[in-house]
PDB file of C-alpha atoms in Angstrom:
ATOM      1  CA  MET P 134     -45.938 -42.635 -89.618  1.00  0.00           C
ATOM      2  CA  THR P 135     -43.466 -44.919 -88.138  1.00  0.00           C
ATOM      3  CA  VAL P 136     -42.688 -48.402 -89.240  1.00  0.00           C
ATOM      4  CA  GLY P 137     -42.970 -51.085 -86.475  1.00  0.00           C
ATOM      5  CA  PRO P 138     -40.528 -53.953 -85.971  1.00  0.00           C
ATOM      6  CA  GLU P 139     -42.787 -56.489 -87.557  1.00  0.00           C
ATOM      7  CA  HIS P 140     -42.659 -54.477 -90.940  1.00  0.00           C
ATOM      8  CA  GLN P 141     -38.910 -54.236 -90.594  1.00  0.00           C
ATOM      9  CA  SER P 142     -38.335 -57.906 -90.179  1.00  0.00           C
ATOM     10  CA  GLN P 143     -40.263 -58.863 -93.230  1.00  0.00           C
ATOM     11  CA  PRO P 144     -37.860 -57.595 -95.816  1.00  0.00           C
ATOM     12  CA  THR P 145     -34.971 -59.070 -93.604  1.00  0.00           C
ATOM     13  CA  ALA P 146     -36.884 -62.471 -93.687  1.00  0.00           C
ATOM     14  CA  SER P 147     -37.316 -62.243 -97.451  1.00  0.00           C
ATOM     15  CA  LEU P 148     -33.713 -61.432 -98.051  1.00  0.00           C
ATOM     16  CA  LEU P 149     -32.591 -64.309 -95.926  1.00  0.00           C
ATOM     17  CA  SER P 150     -35.010 -66.507 -97.832  1.00  0.00           C
ATOM     18  CA  ASP P 151     -33.579 -65.447-101.040  1.00  0.00           C
ATOM     19  CA  VAL P 152     -29.996 -65.933 -99.833  1.00  0.00           C
ATOM     20  CA  VAL P 153     -30.820 -69.495 -98.614  1.00  0.00           C
ATOM     21  CA  ARG P 154     -32.560 -70.275-102.026  1.00  0.00           C
ATOM     22  CA  HIS P 155     -29.594 -68.947-104.096  1.00  0.00           C
ATOM     23  CA  VAL P 156     -26.990 -70.602-101.854  1.00  0.00           C
ATOM     24  CA  THR P 157     -28.839 -73.883-102.148  1.00  0.00           C
ATOM     25  CA  ALA P 158     -29.104 -73.587-105.929  1.00  0.00           C
ATOM     26  CA  LEU P 159     -25.445 -72.588-106.001  1.00  0.00           C
ATOM     27  CA  ILE P 160     -24.535 -75.640-103.883  1.00  0.00           C
ATOM     28  CA  ARG P 161     -26.466 -78.014-106.157  1.00  0.00           C
ATOM     29  CA  GLY P 162     -24.670 -76.489-109.284  1.00  0.00           C
ATOM     30  CA  GLU P 163     -21.324 -76.925-107.599  1.00  0.00           C
ATOM     31  CA  VAL P 164     -22.062 -80.490-106.614  1.00  0.00           C
ATOM     32  CA  ALA P 165     -23.108 -81.188-110.400  1.00  0.00           C
ATOM     33  CA  LEU P 166     -19.971 -79.636-111.669  1.00  0.00           C
ATOM     34  CA  ALA P 167     -17.793 -81.636-109.262  1.00  0.00           C
ATOM     35  CA  LYS P 168     -19.514 -84.905-110.221  1.00  0.00           C
ATOM     36  CA  ALA P 169     -18.926 -84.080-113.983  1.00  0.00           C
ATOM     37  CA  GLU P 170     -15.314 -83.382-113.268  1.00  0.00           C
ATOM     38  CA  LEU P 171     -14.734 -86.391-111.112  1.00  0.00           C
ATOM     39  CA  ALA P 172     -16.429 -88.553-114.070  1.00  0.00           C
ATOM     40  CA  GLU P 173     -13.952 -87.211-116.314  1.00  0.00           C
ATOM     41  CA  ASN P 174     -11.121 -87.909-113.951  1.00  0.00           C
ATOM     42  CA  VAL P 175     -12.253 -91.514-113.453  1.00  0.00           C
ATOM     43  CA  ARG P 176     -12.094 -91.940-117.224  1.00  0.00           C
ATOM     44  CA  ARG P 177      -8.534 -90.529-117.227  1.00  0.00           C
ATOM     45  CA  ALA P 178      -7.610 -93.106-114.586  1.00  0.00           C
ATOM     46  CA  THR P 179      -9.268 -95.870-116.202  1.00  0.00           C
ATOM     47  CA  SER P 180      -7.040 -95.275-119.262  1.00  0.00           C
ATOM     48  CA  GLY P 181      -3.982 -95.414-116.910  1.00  0.00           C
ATOM     49  CA  ILE P 182      -5.183 -98.873-115.551  1.00  0.00           C
ATOM     50  CA  LEU P 183      -5.649-100.086-118.949  1.00  0.00           C
ATOM     51  CA  MET P 184      -2.000 -99.115-119.801  1.00  0.00           C
ATOM     52  CA  PHE P 185      -0.886-101.069-116.880  1.00  0.00           C
ATOM     53  CA  GLY P 186      -2.856-104.035-117.844  1.00  0.00           C
ATOM     54  CA  GLY P 187      -1.382-103.744-121.426  1.00  0.00           C
ATOM     55  CA  ALA P 188       2.181-103.500-119.859  1.00  0.00           C
ATOM     56  CA  ALA P 189       1.483-106.757-117.901  1.00  0.00           C
ATOM     57  CA  VAL P 190       0.128-108.639-120.840  1.00  0.00           C
ATOM     58  CA  LEU P 191       2.936-107.500-122.909  1.00  0.00           C
ATOM     59  CA  GLY P 192       5.449-108.278-120.505  1.00  0.00           C
ATOM     60  CA  MET P 193       4.239-111.904-120.062  1.00  0.00           C
ATOM     61  CA  VAL P 194       4.056-112.426-123.826  1.00  0.00           C
ATOM     62  CA  GLY P 195       7.352-110.949-124.464  1.00  0.00           C
ATOM     63  CA  LEU P 196       8.979-112.876-121.711  1.00  0.00           C
ATOM     64  CA  GLY P 197       7.122-116.236-122.535  1.00  0.00           C
ATOM     65  CA  ALA P 198       6.964-116.296-126.428  1.00  0.00           C
ATOM     66  CA  LEU P 199       9.981-114.458-127.591  1.00  0.00           C
ATOM     67  CA  ALA P 200      12.456-115.028-124.668  1.00  0.00           C
ATOM     68  CA  ASP P 201      13.045-118.662-125.334  1.00  0.00           C
ATOM     69  CA  ALA P 202      13.449-118.010-129.006  1.00  0.00           C
ATOM     70  CA  THR P 203      15.875-115.231-128.504  1.00  0.00           C
ATOM     71  CA  VAL P 204      17.925-117.138-125.773  1.00  0.00           C
ATOM     72  CA  ALA P 205      18.111-119.873-128.275  1.00  0.00           C
ATOM     73  CA  ALA P 206      19.362-117.764-130.945  1.00  0.00           C
ATOM     74  CA  LEU P 207      21.913-116.036-128.842  1.00  0.00           C
ATOM     75  CA  VAL P 208      23.172-119.499-127.520  1.00  0.00           C
ATOM     76  CA  THR P 209      23.400-120.513-131.168  1.00  0.00           C
ATOM     77  CA  ALA P 210      25.485-117.256-131.944  1.00  0.00           C
ATOM     78  CA  GLY P 211      27.938-118.463-129.318  1.00  0.00           C
ATOM     79  CA  LEU P 212      26.727-116.758-126.091  1.00  0.00           C
ATOM     80  CA  SER P 213      26.506-118.798-122.922  1.00  0.00           C
ATOM     81  CA  ALA P 214      22.965-119.886-122.035  1.00  0.00           C
ATOM     82  CA  GLY P 215      23.209-117.939-118.722  1.00  0.00           C
ATOM     83  CA  TRP P 216      24.281-114.449-120.463  1.00  0.00           C
ATOM     84  CA  ALA P 217      21.732-115.157-123.198  1.00  0.00           C
ATOM     85  CA  ALA P 218      18.866-115.501-120.728  1.00  0.00           C
ATOM     86  CA  ALA P 219      20.015-112.470-118.690  1.00  0.00           C
ATOM     87  CA  THR P 220      20.202-110.273-121.736  1.00  0.00           C
ATOM     88  CA  VAL P 221      16.651-111.373-123.086  1.00  0.00           C
ATOM     89  CA  GLY P 222      15.289-110.828-119.440  1.00  0.00           C
ATOM     90  CA  GLY P 223      16.673-107.415-118.972  1.00  0.00           C
ATOM     91  CA  GLY P 224      15.448-106.258-122.340  1.00  0.00           C
ATOM     92  CA  ALA P 225      11.962-107.457-121.546  1.00  0.00           C
ATOM     93  CA  LEU P 226      12.025-105.707-118.074  1.00  0.00           C
ATOM     94  CA  LEU P 227      13.336-102.565-119.590  1.00  0.00           C
ATOM     95  CA  PHE P 228      10.347-102.407-122.060  1.00  0.00           C
ATOM     96  CA  ALA P 229       7.961-103.296-119.145  1.00  0.00           C
ATOM     97  CA  ALA P 230       9.396-100.382-117.139  1.00  0.00           C
ATOM     98  CA  LEU P 231       8.808 -98.008-119.866  1.00  0.00           C
ATOM     99  CA  LEU P 232       5.261 -98.935-120.139  1.00  0.00           C
ATOM    100  CA  VAL P 233       4.827 -98.574-116.358  1.00  0.00           C
ATOM    101  CA  HIS P 234       6.387 -95.125-116.574  1.00  0.00           C
ATOM    102  CA  GLU P 235       3.858 -94.125-119.389  1.00  0.00           C
ATOM    103  CA  GLY P 236       0.950 -95.393-117.271  1.00  0.00           C
ATOM    104  CA  LEU P 237       2.058 -93.599-114.106  1.00  0.00           C
ATOM    105  CA  GLY P 238       2.199 -90.418-116.082  1.00  0.00           C
ATOM    106  CA  THR P 239      -1.562 -90.623-116.267  1.00  0.00           C
ATOM    107  CA  PHE P 240      -1.796 -90.860-112.539  1.00  0.00           C
ATOM    108  CA  ASP P 241      -0.553 -87.549-111.805  1.00  0.00           C
ATOM    109  CA  LYS P 242      -2.529 -86.547-108.572  1.00  0.00           C
ATOM    110  CA  THR P 243      -3.095 -82.998-109.628  1.00  0.00           C
ATOM    111  CA  ASN P 244      -5.100 -84.241-112.662  1.00  0.00           C
ATOM    112  CA  LEU P 245      -7.646 -85.626-110.163  1.00  0.00           C
ATOM    113  CA  ILE P 246      -8.460 -82.448-108.576  1.00  0.00           C
ATOM    114  CA  PRO P 247     -11.715 -81.067-109.961  1.00  0.00           C
ATOM    115  CA  ARG P 248     -10.098 -77.648-110.725  1.00  0.00           C
ATOM    116  CA  ARG P 249     -13.194 -75.775-112.048  1.00  0.00           C
ATOM    117  CA  THR P 250     -15.210 -76.678-109.077  1.00  0.00           C
ATOM    118  CA  VAL P 251     -12.414 -75.592-106.704  1.00  0.00           C
ATOM    119  CA  ARG P 252     -12.082 -72.272-108.693  1.00  0.00           C
ATOM    120  CA  ASN P 253     -15.788 -71.830-108.718  1.00  0.00           C
ATOM    121  CA  VAL P 254     -16.378 -72.484-105.205  1.00  0.00           C
ATOM    122  CA  ARG P 255     -13.744 -70.105-104.198  1.00  0.00           C
ATOM    123  CA  ARG P 256     -15.291 -67.428-106.544  1.00  0.00           C
ATOM    124  CA  ASP P 257     -18.699 -68.001-104.914  1.00  0.00           C
ATOM    125  CA  ALA P 258     -17.397 -67.818-101.495  1.00  0.00           C
ATOM    126  CA  GLU P 259     -15.763 -64.437-102.261  1.00  0.00           C
ATOM    127  CA  GLN P 260     -19.144 -63.175-103.782  1.00  0.00           C
ATOM    128  CA  ILE P 261     -21.064 -64.310-100.749  1.00  0.00           C
ATOM    129  CA  LYS P 262     -18.598 -62.662 -98.473  1.00  0.00           C
ATOM    130  CA  GLU P 263     -18.930 -59.233-100.461  1.00  0.00           C
ATOM    131  CA  THR P 264     -22.729 -59.581-100.425  1.00  0.00           C
ATOM    132  CA  LEU P 265     -22.858 -60.094 -96.697  1.00  0.00           C
ATOM    133  CA  ASN P 266     -20.499 -57.252 -96.203  1.00  0.00           C
ATOM    134  CA  ASP P 267     -22.435 -54.844 -98.556  1.00  0.00           C
ATOM    135  CA  SER P 268     -25.696 -56.030 -96.598  1.00  0.00           C
ATOM    136  CA  SER P 269     -24.237 -55.286 -93.099  1.00  0.00           C
ATOM    137  CA  ARG P 270     -23.325 -51.696 -93.981  1.00  0.00           C
TER     138      ARG P 270
END
């Protein structure tokens, strides 16, 4: 008894249907993982933005409230008004620069990449290639 072409194509169609279903489920899973990773990365970025905001507020408070008092104290100690203001302003700017530096550390570009998703997609692509190669033999 020979098998006609209509019987041979049915298992192939079933296999293709299974492949499509599995690939669809795989893609949905990877999209969900990417969303979760990106949400975590956004939370980290928000932390960095808050550090920048803190640096700005502290910089203004430092320059506004303490600068006048410190300049007055330095002038009283015998420093000229110009040198006293330059010293206080330089100190406040140095502190603000340190806060900005810390904030920039949270914005490392590599931290924003969804590493697990990239790793999983690469692994899945390799498995699909292997499956297709095994099927074609």
